[in-house]
Every structure is written in structure tokens, then in C-alpha cells.
XYZ file of C-alpha atoms in Angstrom:
445
model
C 62.704 -41.633 -61.122
C 59.725 -40.131 -58.796
C 57.847 -40.518 -55.944
C 54.865 -42.422 -57.829
C 57.448 -45.292 -58.455
C 57.983 -45.678 -54.843
C 54.216 -46.077 -54.280
C 53.962 -48.492 -57.102
C 56.583 -50.629 -55.716
C 54.407 -51.428 -52.987
C 51.391 -52.228 -55.083
C 50.314 -55.856 -54.570
C 48.846 -56.110 -57.963
C 52.183 -54.961 -59.820
C 52.769 -57.513 -62.489
C 56.062 -59.572 -62.231
C 57.369 -58.072 -65.283
C 57.182 -54.557 -63.765
C 58.894 -55.494 -60.684
C 61.736 -56.480 -62.629
C 61.928 -53.214 -64.397
C 61.653 -51.466 -61.213
C 64.355 -53.302 -59.624
C 66.652 -52.651 -62.714
C 65.803 -49.034 -62.639
C 66.575 -48.853 -59.003
C 69.993 -50.565 -58.848
C 70.971 -48.282 -61.793
C 69.901 -45.202 -59.961
C 71.252 -46.189 -56.890
C 74.933 -45.438 -58.126
C 74.494 -41.621 -59.266
C 73.110 -38.456 -58.166
C 70.578 -36.882 -58.246
C 68.525 -40.256 -58.290
C 70.400 -41.928 -55.470
C 67.776 -41.135 -52.646
C 64.681 -41.918 -54.707
C 66.494 -45.038 -55.663
C 67.345 -46.062 -52.136
C 63.536 -45.350 -51.121
C 62.481 -47.551 -54.087
C 64.613 -50.410 -53.199
C 63.382 -50.346 -49.468
C 59.961 -50.323 -50.955
C 60.684 -53.263 -53.186
C 62.359 -55.170 -50.533
C 59.226 -55.233 -48.569
C 57.166 -57.351 -51.230
C 56.295 -60.576 -50.579
C 56.416 -62.090 -54.079
C 59.967 -61.590 -54.902
C 61.872 -64.096 -56.740
C 65.054 -65.811 -55.259
C 67.385 -63.999 -57.872
C 65.608 -60.390 -56.812
C 66.225 -61.021 -53.353
C 69.809 -61.585 -53.761
C 70.109 -58.763 -56.055
C 68.357 -56.460 -53.358
C 70.509 -58.098 -50.542
C 73.699 -57.415 -52.582
C 72.905 -53.609 -53.003
C 73.252 -52.851 -49.169
C 73.642 -54.664 -46.036
C 70.811 -52.527 -44.676
C 68.712 -53.936 -47.296
C 69.821 -57.337 -46.631
C 68.735 -56.837 -42.826
C 65.344 -55.663 -43.924
C 64.789 -58.568 -46.147
C 65.932 -60.890 -43.280
C 63.449 -59.420 -40.807
C 60.590 -59.467 -43.673
C 61.231 -63.322 -44.068
C 62.250 -63.253 -47.521
C 65.948 -63.768 -47.212
C 66.996 -67.075 -46.283
C 70.366 -68.441 -44.661
C 71.613 -69.761 -47.992
C 71.357 -66.158 -49.364
C 73.796 -64.645 -46.765
C 77.592 -65.101 -46.172
C 77.977 -64.274 -42.474
C 81.540 -62.872 -43.030
C 80.785 -60.394 -45.758
C 77.464 -59.424 -44.437
C 77.403 -60.119 -40.526
C 74.536 -57.770 -39.648
C 72.379 -59.685 -42.237
C 73.351 -62.930 -40.604
C 72.512 -61.664 -37.015
C 69.123 -60.674 -37.936
C 68.444 -64.202 -39.288
C 69.739 -65.510 -36.033
C 67.536 -63.005 -34.250
C 64.629 -64.558 -36.188
C 65.614 -67.939 -35.583
C 66.460 -68.782 -39.011
C 70.369 -68.392 -39.027
C 72.959 -71.419 -39.699
C 73.735 -73.142 -36.438
C 77.309 -72.267 -36.985
C 76.845 -68.682 -37.191
C 76.280 -67.683 -33.442
C 79.862 -69.198 -32.302
C 81.521 -67.492 -35.406
C 80.047 -64.054 -34.723
C 80.717 -64.196 -30.981
C 84.414 -63.809 -31.871
C 83.671 -61.329 -34.388
C 86.402 -58.227 -34.272
C 83.432 -55.644 -34.457
C 81.978 -55.229 -30.879
C 78.802 -53.741 -32.363
C 78.165 -57.044 -34.299
C 78.890 -58.675 -30.810
C 76.558 -56.640 -29.299
C 73.653 -57.155 -31.666
C 74.182 -60.716 -31.484
C 74.007 -60.764 -27.552
C 70.187 -59.632 -27.680
C 69.312 -62.527 -29.930
C 67.117 -65.442 -28.336
C 68.175 -68.947 -28.177
C 71.842 -68.537 -28.613
C 73.713 -71.724 -28.124
C 76.160 -72.336 -24.818
C 79.337 -71.785 -26.474
C 78.246 -68.419 -27.949
C 76.766 -67.095 -24.724
C 79.868 -68.107 -22.831
C 81.888 -66.074 -25.190
C 79.612 -63.094 -25.042
C 79.530 -63.286 -21.331
C 83.423 -62.981 -21.340
C 83.616 -60.417 -23.815
C 86.166 -57.718 -23.222
C 83.637 -54.992 -24.032
C 81.338 -54.492 -21.021
C 78.461 -53.233 -23.313
C 78.412 -56.686 -24.836
C 78.285 -58.095 -21.418
C 75.624 -55.908 -20.360
C 73.525 -56.930 -23.479
C 73.918 -60.539 -22.913
C 73.093 -60.290 -19.128
C 69.828 -58.410 -20.041
C 68.748 -60.699 -22.655
C 69.958 -64.169 -22.194
C 67.828 -67.401 -20.645
C 70.910 -68.873 -20.062
C 72.099 -70.190 -16.465
C 74.985 -67.952 -17.056
C 72.579 -64.913 -15.463
C 73.740 -66.466 -12.076
C 77.343 -65.973 -12.765
C 77.045 -62.599 -14.340
C 74.969 -61.711 -11.088
C 78.629 -61.489 -9.493
C 80.345 -59.519 -12.246
C 82.273 -56.705 -10.954
C 80.693 -53.976 -13.090
C 77.529 -52.939 -11.337
C 75.792 -51.986 -14.782
C 76.000 -55.912 -15.836
C 74.628 -56.860 -12.526
C 71.853 -54.198 -13.030
C 70.934 -55.828 -16.281
C 71.071 -59.096 -14.713
C 68.449 -58.138 -12.245
C 66.137 -56.845 -15.017
C 66.317 -60.200 -17.099
C 63.473 -62.175 -16.431
C 65.261 -65.515 -16.752
C 67.595 -64.768 -13.695
C 66.976 -67.219 -10.875
C 64.966 -65.637 -8.020
C 67.730 -66.056 -5.369
C 70.333 -64.129 -7.617
C 67.549 -61.626 -7.704
C 67.037 -61.354 -3.995
C 70.719 -61.167 -3.460
C 71.097 -58.222 -5.902
C 68.201 -56.555 -4.195
C 70.438 -56.022 -1.135
C 73.426 -54.803 -3.419
C 74.136 -51.388 -2.157
C 75.684 -50.351 -5.429
C 72.420 -50.895 -7.482
C 69.065 -48.906 -7.756
C 66.624 -51.199 -8.810
C 63.562 -49.102 -8.784
C 62.772 -49.832 -12.360
C 64.929 -52.975 -12.929
C 62.474 -55.322 -11.196
C 59.432 -53.778 -12.296
C 58.554 -56.888 -14.863
C 59.090 -59.521 -12.292
C 56.060 -61.173 -10.917
C 57.574 -63.718 -8.193
C 59.123 -61.360 -5.760
C 58.251 -61.617 -2.026
C 55.426 -58.843 -1.172
C 57.919 -56.983 1.343
C 60.214 -56.495 -1.646
C 57.310 -55.183 -3.904
C 56.253 -53.119 -0.866
C 59.735 -51.609 -0.506
C 59.951 -51.005 -4.554
C 56.725 -49.227 -4.651
C 57.623 -46.753 -1.831
C 59.828 -45.058 -4.481
C 59.450 -41.277 -4.539
C 58.800 -41.143 -8.219
C 55.168 -41.709 -9.200
C 56.285 -43.543 -12.371
C 58.081 -46.026 -10.555
C 54.994 -46.519 -8.317
C 52.883 -46.880 -11.168
C 55.002 -50.018 -12.396
C 54.544 -51.861 -9.343
C 50.818 -50.987 -9.115
C 50.199 -52.718 -12.117
C 52.330 -55.488 -11.703
C 50.376 -58.859 -11.477
C 52.970 -59.944 -8.546
C 51.930 -57.174 -6.259
C 49.523 -58.443 -3.753
C 45.917 -57.303 -2.583
C 47.102 -55.254 0.301
C 49.654 -53.421 -1.374
C 47.497 -52.425 -4.424
C 44.775 -50.972 -2.139
C 47.676 -48.939 -0.729
C 48.703 -47.688 -3.980
C 44.945 -46.940 -4.792
C 45.077 -44.153 -2.259
C 48.216 -42.691 -3.770
C 48.151 -38.924 -4.430
C 49.149 -39.282 -7.963
C 46.580 -39.920 -10.545
C 49.068 -41.792 -12.514
C 49.436 -44.500 -9.832
C 46.023 -44.683 -9.116
C 45.169 -45.297 -12.688
C 48.121 -48.140 -12.882
C 46.214 -49.809 -9.903
C 42.991 -49.939 -12.228
C 45.379 -51.945 -14.809
C 46.316 -54.552 -12.330
C 45.047 -57.919 -13.712
C 43.585 -58.861 -10.377
C 42.477 -55.668 -8.846
C 39.392 -56.224 -6.775
C 36.085 -55.133 -8.703
C 34.964 -52.822 -5.721
C 38.304 -51.303 -5.785
C 38.128 -51.040 -9.670
C 34.641 -49.412 -9.648
C 36.044 -46.825 -7.138
C 38.970 -45.864 -9.051
C 37.096 -45.709 -12.489
C 34.137 -43.598 -10.918
C 36.513 -41.264 -9.306
C 38.396 -40.419 -12.380
C 37.013 -39.166 -15.765
C 40.066 -40.683 -17.675
C 39.386 -42.354 -20.909
C 40.092 -45.922 -19.935
C 41.842 -48.378 -22.288
C 40.467 -52.001 -22.072
C 41.584 -52.988 -18.521
C 43.008 -56.656 -17.641
C 40.599 -57.269 -15.026
C 37.586 -56.544 -17.148
C 39.027 -58.982 -19.668
C 39.183 -61.845 -17.306
C 35.918 -61.064 -15.593
C 33.535 -64.201 -15.612
C 29.984 -63.832 -17.238
C 28.446 -63.168 -13.795
C 30.648 -60.374 -13.093
C 30.272 -59.010 -16.680
C 26.611 -58.913 -16.089
C 26.789 -57.218 -12.806
C 29.198 -54.679 -14.085
C 26.994 -54.244 -16.978
C 24.199 -53.414 -14.748
C 26.040 -50.697 -12.534
C 24.340 -47.332 -11.953
C 27.632 -45.820 -13.184
C 27.972 -45.208 -16.904
C 31.860 -45.309 -16.347
C 31.539 -48.719 -15.362
C 29.293 -50.022 -17.902
C 31.617 -48.649 -20.565
C 34.433 -50.673 -19.284
C 32.345 -53.714 -20.029
C 31.293 -52.421 -23.453
C 34.863 -52.167 -24.519
C 35.338 -55.872 -24.633
C 34.959 -57.543 -28.005
C 33.813 -60.954 -26.966
C 30.602 -60.158 -25.205
C 27.450 -62.434 -25.058
C 25.143 -61.321 -27.760
C 22.488 -60.381 -25.168
C 24.820 -58.389 -23.095
C 26.152 -56.547 -26.298
C 22.773 -55.598 -27.444
C 21.700 -54.403 -24.114
C 24.633 -52.148 -23.845
C 23.858 -50.924 -27.582
C 20.900 -49.474 -26.212
C 22.078 -47.837 -22.794
C 21.007 -44.287 -22.303
C 24.691 -42.969 -22.201
C 26.541 -42.159 -25.245
C 29.751 -42.940 -23.832
C 28.526 -46.450 -23.359
C 27.118 -46.704 -26.862
C 30.179 -45.393 -28.171
C 32.244 -47.913 -26.520
C 30.196 -50.896 -27.770
C 29.318 -49.714 -31.227
C 32.572 -51.290 -32.902
C 31.519 -54.838 -31.369
C 31.247 -57.450 -34.029
C 28.012 -58.931 -34.265
C 25.756 -55.777 -33.829
C 22.685 -55.802 -36.325
C 22.273 -52.894 -38.859
C 19.141 -52.028 -37.154
C 21.092 -51.389 -33.729
C 23.927 -49.580 -35.533
C 21.466 -47.096 -37.403
C 19.489 -46.712 -33.978
C 22.656 -45.647 -32.296
C 23.135 -43.099 -34.844
C 19.713 -41.799 -34.725
C 19.953 -41.666 -30.854
C 23.108 -40.183 -30.459
C 24.294 -38.577 -33.487
C 27.637 -37.228 -33.627
C 28.728 -38.894 -30.541
C 28.718 -42.039 -32.022
C 29.340 -41.607 -35.675
C 33.098 -42.789 -35.770
C 32.460 -45.742 -33.588
C 29.724 -47.028 -35.522
C 31.906 -46.448 -38.870
C 34.596 -48.630 -37.087
C 32.468 -51.504 -36.800
C 33.432 -54.379 -38.695
C 29.994 -55.330 -39.987
C 28.877 -51.911 -40.953
C 27.622 -52.047 -44.562
C 28.574 -50.201 -47.351
C 25.120 -48.264 -47.507
C 25.325 -47.551 -43.655
C 29.184 -46.209 -44.319
C 27.551 -43.971 -47.109
C 24.945 -42.774 -44.659
C 27.515 -41.680 -42.223
C 29.929 -39.819 -44.549
C 26.665 -37.577 -44.966
C 26.594 -36.081 -41.535
C 28.178 -32.327 -41.381
C 29.136 -32.361 -37.943
C 31.991 -34.189 -36.656
C 32.783 -35.678 -39.536
C 36.553 -35.968 -39.707
C 36.930 -39.031 -37.584
C 34.004 -40.670 -39.568
C 35.756 -40.213 -42.692
C 38.936 -41.711 -41.445
C 37.235 -44.818 -40.217
C 35.224 -45.321 -43.408
C 38.223 -44.480 -45.736
C 39.873 -47.772 -44.299
C 36.646 -49.902 -43.674
C 36.930 -52.930 -45.947
C 32.880 -52.538 -46.776
C 33.340 -48.918 -47.883
C 31.730 -48.275 -51.182
C 33.125 -45.942 -54.083
C 30.569 -43.562 -53.195
C 31.732 -43.276 -49.555
C 35.265 -43.130 -50.449
C 34.740 -40.311 -52.835
C 33.107 -38.416 -50.158
C 36.406 -39.420 -47.917
C 38.515 -37.705 -50.460
C 37.256 -34.310 -49.283
C 39.086 -34.684 -46.109
C 42.691 -33.943 -45.863
C 43.152 -36.364 -43.276
C 41.240 -39.059 -44.738
C 42.371 -38.440 -48.318
C 45.552 -40.984 -48.302
C 43.478 -43.590 -46.684
C 40.870 -43.630 -49.236
C 43.590 -43.079 -52.082
C 44.764 -46.513 -50.932
C 41.322 -48.354 -50.721
C 40.603 -50.852 -53.440
C 37.064 -49.982 -53.656
C 37.755 -46.447 -54.910
C 36.756 -46.246 -58.339
C 39.752 -46.668 -60.842
C 39.168 -43.245 -62.485
C 39.595 -41.534 -59.099
C 42.710 -43.481 -58.641
C 44.353 -42.437 -61.874
C 43.455 -38.817 -61.029
C 45.065 -38.900 -57.914
C 48.198 -39.752 -59.060
C 48.500 -36.098 -60.060
C 47.718 -34.967 -56.529
C 49.719 -32.103 -54.976
C 50.059 -34.153 -51.709
C 52.944 -36.791 -52.239
C 51.497 -39.271 -49.652
C 48.160 -39.446 -51.535
C 49.674 -39.766 -54.936
C 51.974 -42.410 -53.617
C 49.102 -44.283 -51.917
C 47.348 -43.967 -55.114
C 50.063 -45.571 -56.940
C 50.103 -48.452 -54.610
C 46.425 -49.041 -54.933
C 45.605 -52.650 -56.181
C 42.837 -51.313 -58.339
C 45.138 -48.990 -60.357
C 44.410 -50.196 -63.957
C 47.122 -52.330 -65.265
C 47.883 -50.006 -68.250
C 48.552 -46.958 -66.164
C 51.072 -48.951 -64.389
C 52.772 -49.755 -67.441
C 52.835 -45.882 -68.420
C 54.352 -44.982 -65.127
C 57.369 -47.409 -65.348
C 60.029 -46.189 -67.794
């Protein structure tokens, strides 16, 4: 057994008879050394397939409960395939996915193994009788878990629990009634600096108290919290820590004047910001006309711009703005090539990431000698990449595995990569759906 079989097991074009042969081979090898490790890996790869028959699913599930759990989360295992007594972890996984039998939660809530009960406690949509059992569990770790995740009214009762860790878990649960949270906020045994960071319905005076924490990470969580009001975020915008000021910029309702001030004053590489995502067409037009390239770049990061605004940003004099808008769908080939001609290496990778980039354009991008690595990575995973472009990508160590997996790579190149000294490259080639069927047959004993 070898690593190529693991790659082959993930190949979506693998003929059904070869899936059968691989499964038989893996189950046989799983029980003996030295094949066990490869067999386990092969079984895990087979379990991720979406074309398994019911008998194959059951055979995989019977091999190991960990495999059964994976199958449950992949969506291929059903309640009819599982015995909750012999495979309780698989049953919990199906409950977690909302596909378990209605009788299982109560049964497993009384399971003798506390780890099973603990895993069950975080599952959504548990019936009230199961929640009540878990909330009264003798293991406080189980109670903490249900206190943190349940959307049941039991949180109001658990807010009075004698263990402070349970009460802390209740405070962090977004389903806990506000009145219970406000009472917990006055609990002298609890430190709620992180626990309430996801709540959006707290009084402003409580947000202000929490945001006065000495830890900048805590202040940052409240700086980006949608519940924090305008007065508080303006205070936090003057925080001495960059981390906090940047978090203010991520607040979904930050005033645009304040956002502009924060962005211009910080040379950070900004991710797309919620306030920009929610901006009106008029606001977008105003921001796109800003004299600050950093502000125009924020608008350019959106992927749903009106065509006239998108095209205007595509010819912006600042390379950073052009680089931000380059992956926007809908840009014409003419504009994409003009970007490359104007800004060269600064925009090559971003142009290669454009979903509408044509095969000839991608080939053209691979011919640049400077800054080529990031370009090749983008080309190697682009659906329009041509065989010629992918062959160029094989010259780069980082892009080589990506190109090996691309179905447009010429079949003879795919076959040659099966002998690559880099195991990942060889496995990706074995998993390539364009690998010739005759070669697949040769690989499987």
C-alpha cells in the first residue's frame, strides 16, 4: 500500500469498481503492521467521498467509531446506520447535525460516560427532557457545556448555580435572558470581561464598564461589538493601542468620518470592513472619490460594486487601489490587461485571482519574471487555467501541488507527477480527475 492510493481515494473520477477494491484493500491492511497507518489514512480519504453506496458506508462505519463520526459529519451516515448503544459518538454527531433519532438525546443524556454527555451538551435543538437531565448532571463540566450552548429557558435557572464557572458559561450564552445577564454582571465571583463580548443588547453603561478593561484584547472586542454606541466607539478610537483602534474600524456602525480618520492614520492591510459592506450607493461614490488612496481601497475591496464605480477604480492611479479591485468579477479583459501594463508586478497576483480572467491572460501572467510565485499560486487554482499555464506553475515549489490537482493539466504531465519526490504533489496528481483511467487501474493492486 502506498501514498498514491490515498490520493486516488479522493479522486472524484475514480470508477466504482476501484472504490470497492480500495475499500477491501484498506480494511484488510488496517488490521496488520506495517500497513496500518496507510490503511487508516486511506479509509479516512474514502470516507470523504460523496458517491459511496450504503454497504460501503456501513463497512467504513464499522471499522472505527472515529470513521463513523467523520461519515456522520460528511452527511453520508444516516440514523438507520447507527446503533446509539455501540457507537454513541456517531449518534451524538448525527444529533449535532440535526439528523439523529428523536429518542437518542434522552438516552445519551443518561449515558454512563461523562464525555458522551459532555459532547451531547453542546448539540443544538436538544429536547427539554434531555436538557433538564444535562443541566442536573453530576459532572460540572457537562453542566458548564449545556449552560454555554443551550437555547433553552434552563439558562435562567443555571444563572443561580452554585458553581461560578457554570454561571460564567451562562453569561456567555447569547440565549440567556438579558435580566439574568445583568444580574450576573453584578456577581462578585465572576470576571465577565470576555464573556459578554458577543452580546449586542447590553446597556451602554455596562459596555463602557467592560470596555475600560486593562487588557487591549478585551477593549478591542467591545470596540467592534455592534451594541457599543457611537459615544463609546469614539472614545475607543482614541485608545493608545493600535489593536483597539483597528477594532473600532471593524464596528458595523462606525461613522464614516471616524472610519476615514482611522484608516488614513494606520497603514494596516485592511480586510473588508462591515461598514463599507453596508454603505449606500451614495456613500460608496463619496468614498471612492476620496483624496486618500487608503479609503478608495476599502471601496475597491467590495465585490458587488456598480459597474461604473468598479471600472473607475480599475484605472485608479494608485496601485494599491487597482490591486484591491482587480479580483472583482465583471472586469473586462481590456481593463485587466491595462492594469498589468500600468502597474506590473504590483497587481499580477490580484489580476490572476479575477474569476473572469481568460486562459490566454493567465498564460501571459505566468511569463513575468518578477514576483511570479504568488501569480503562479493563483493561476494554479484558477478554473480557466490552460495546460500551458499550469505547466509553468509546475516550476514553482509552492504552486506545484495546486497545478498537479488541476484537471486542465495535460494527462501525460499528471501521470509523470505520480513519481514526484514530493509526496503531496504525487498524491494531488493521483487525485486529479483527468488522470487516465488506465493509469488508475494500474495503481490499484
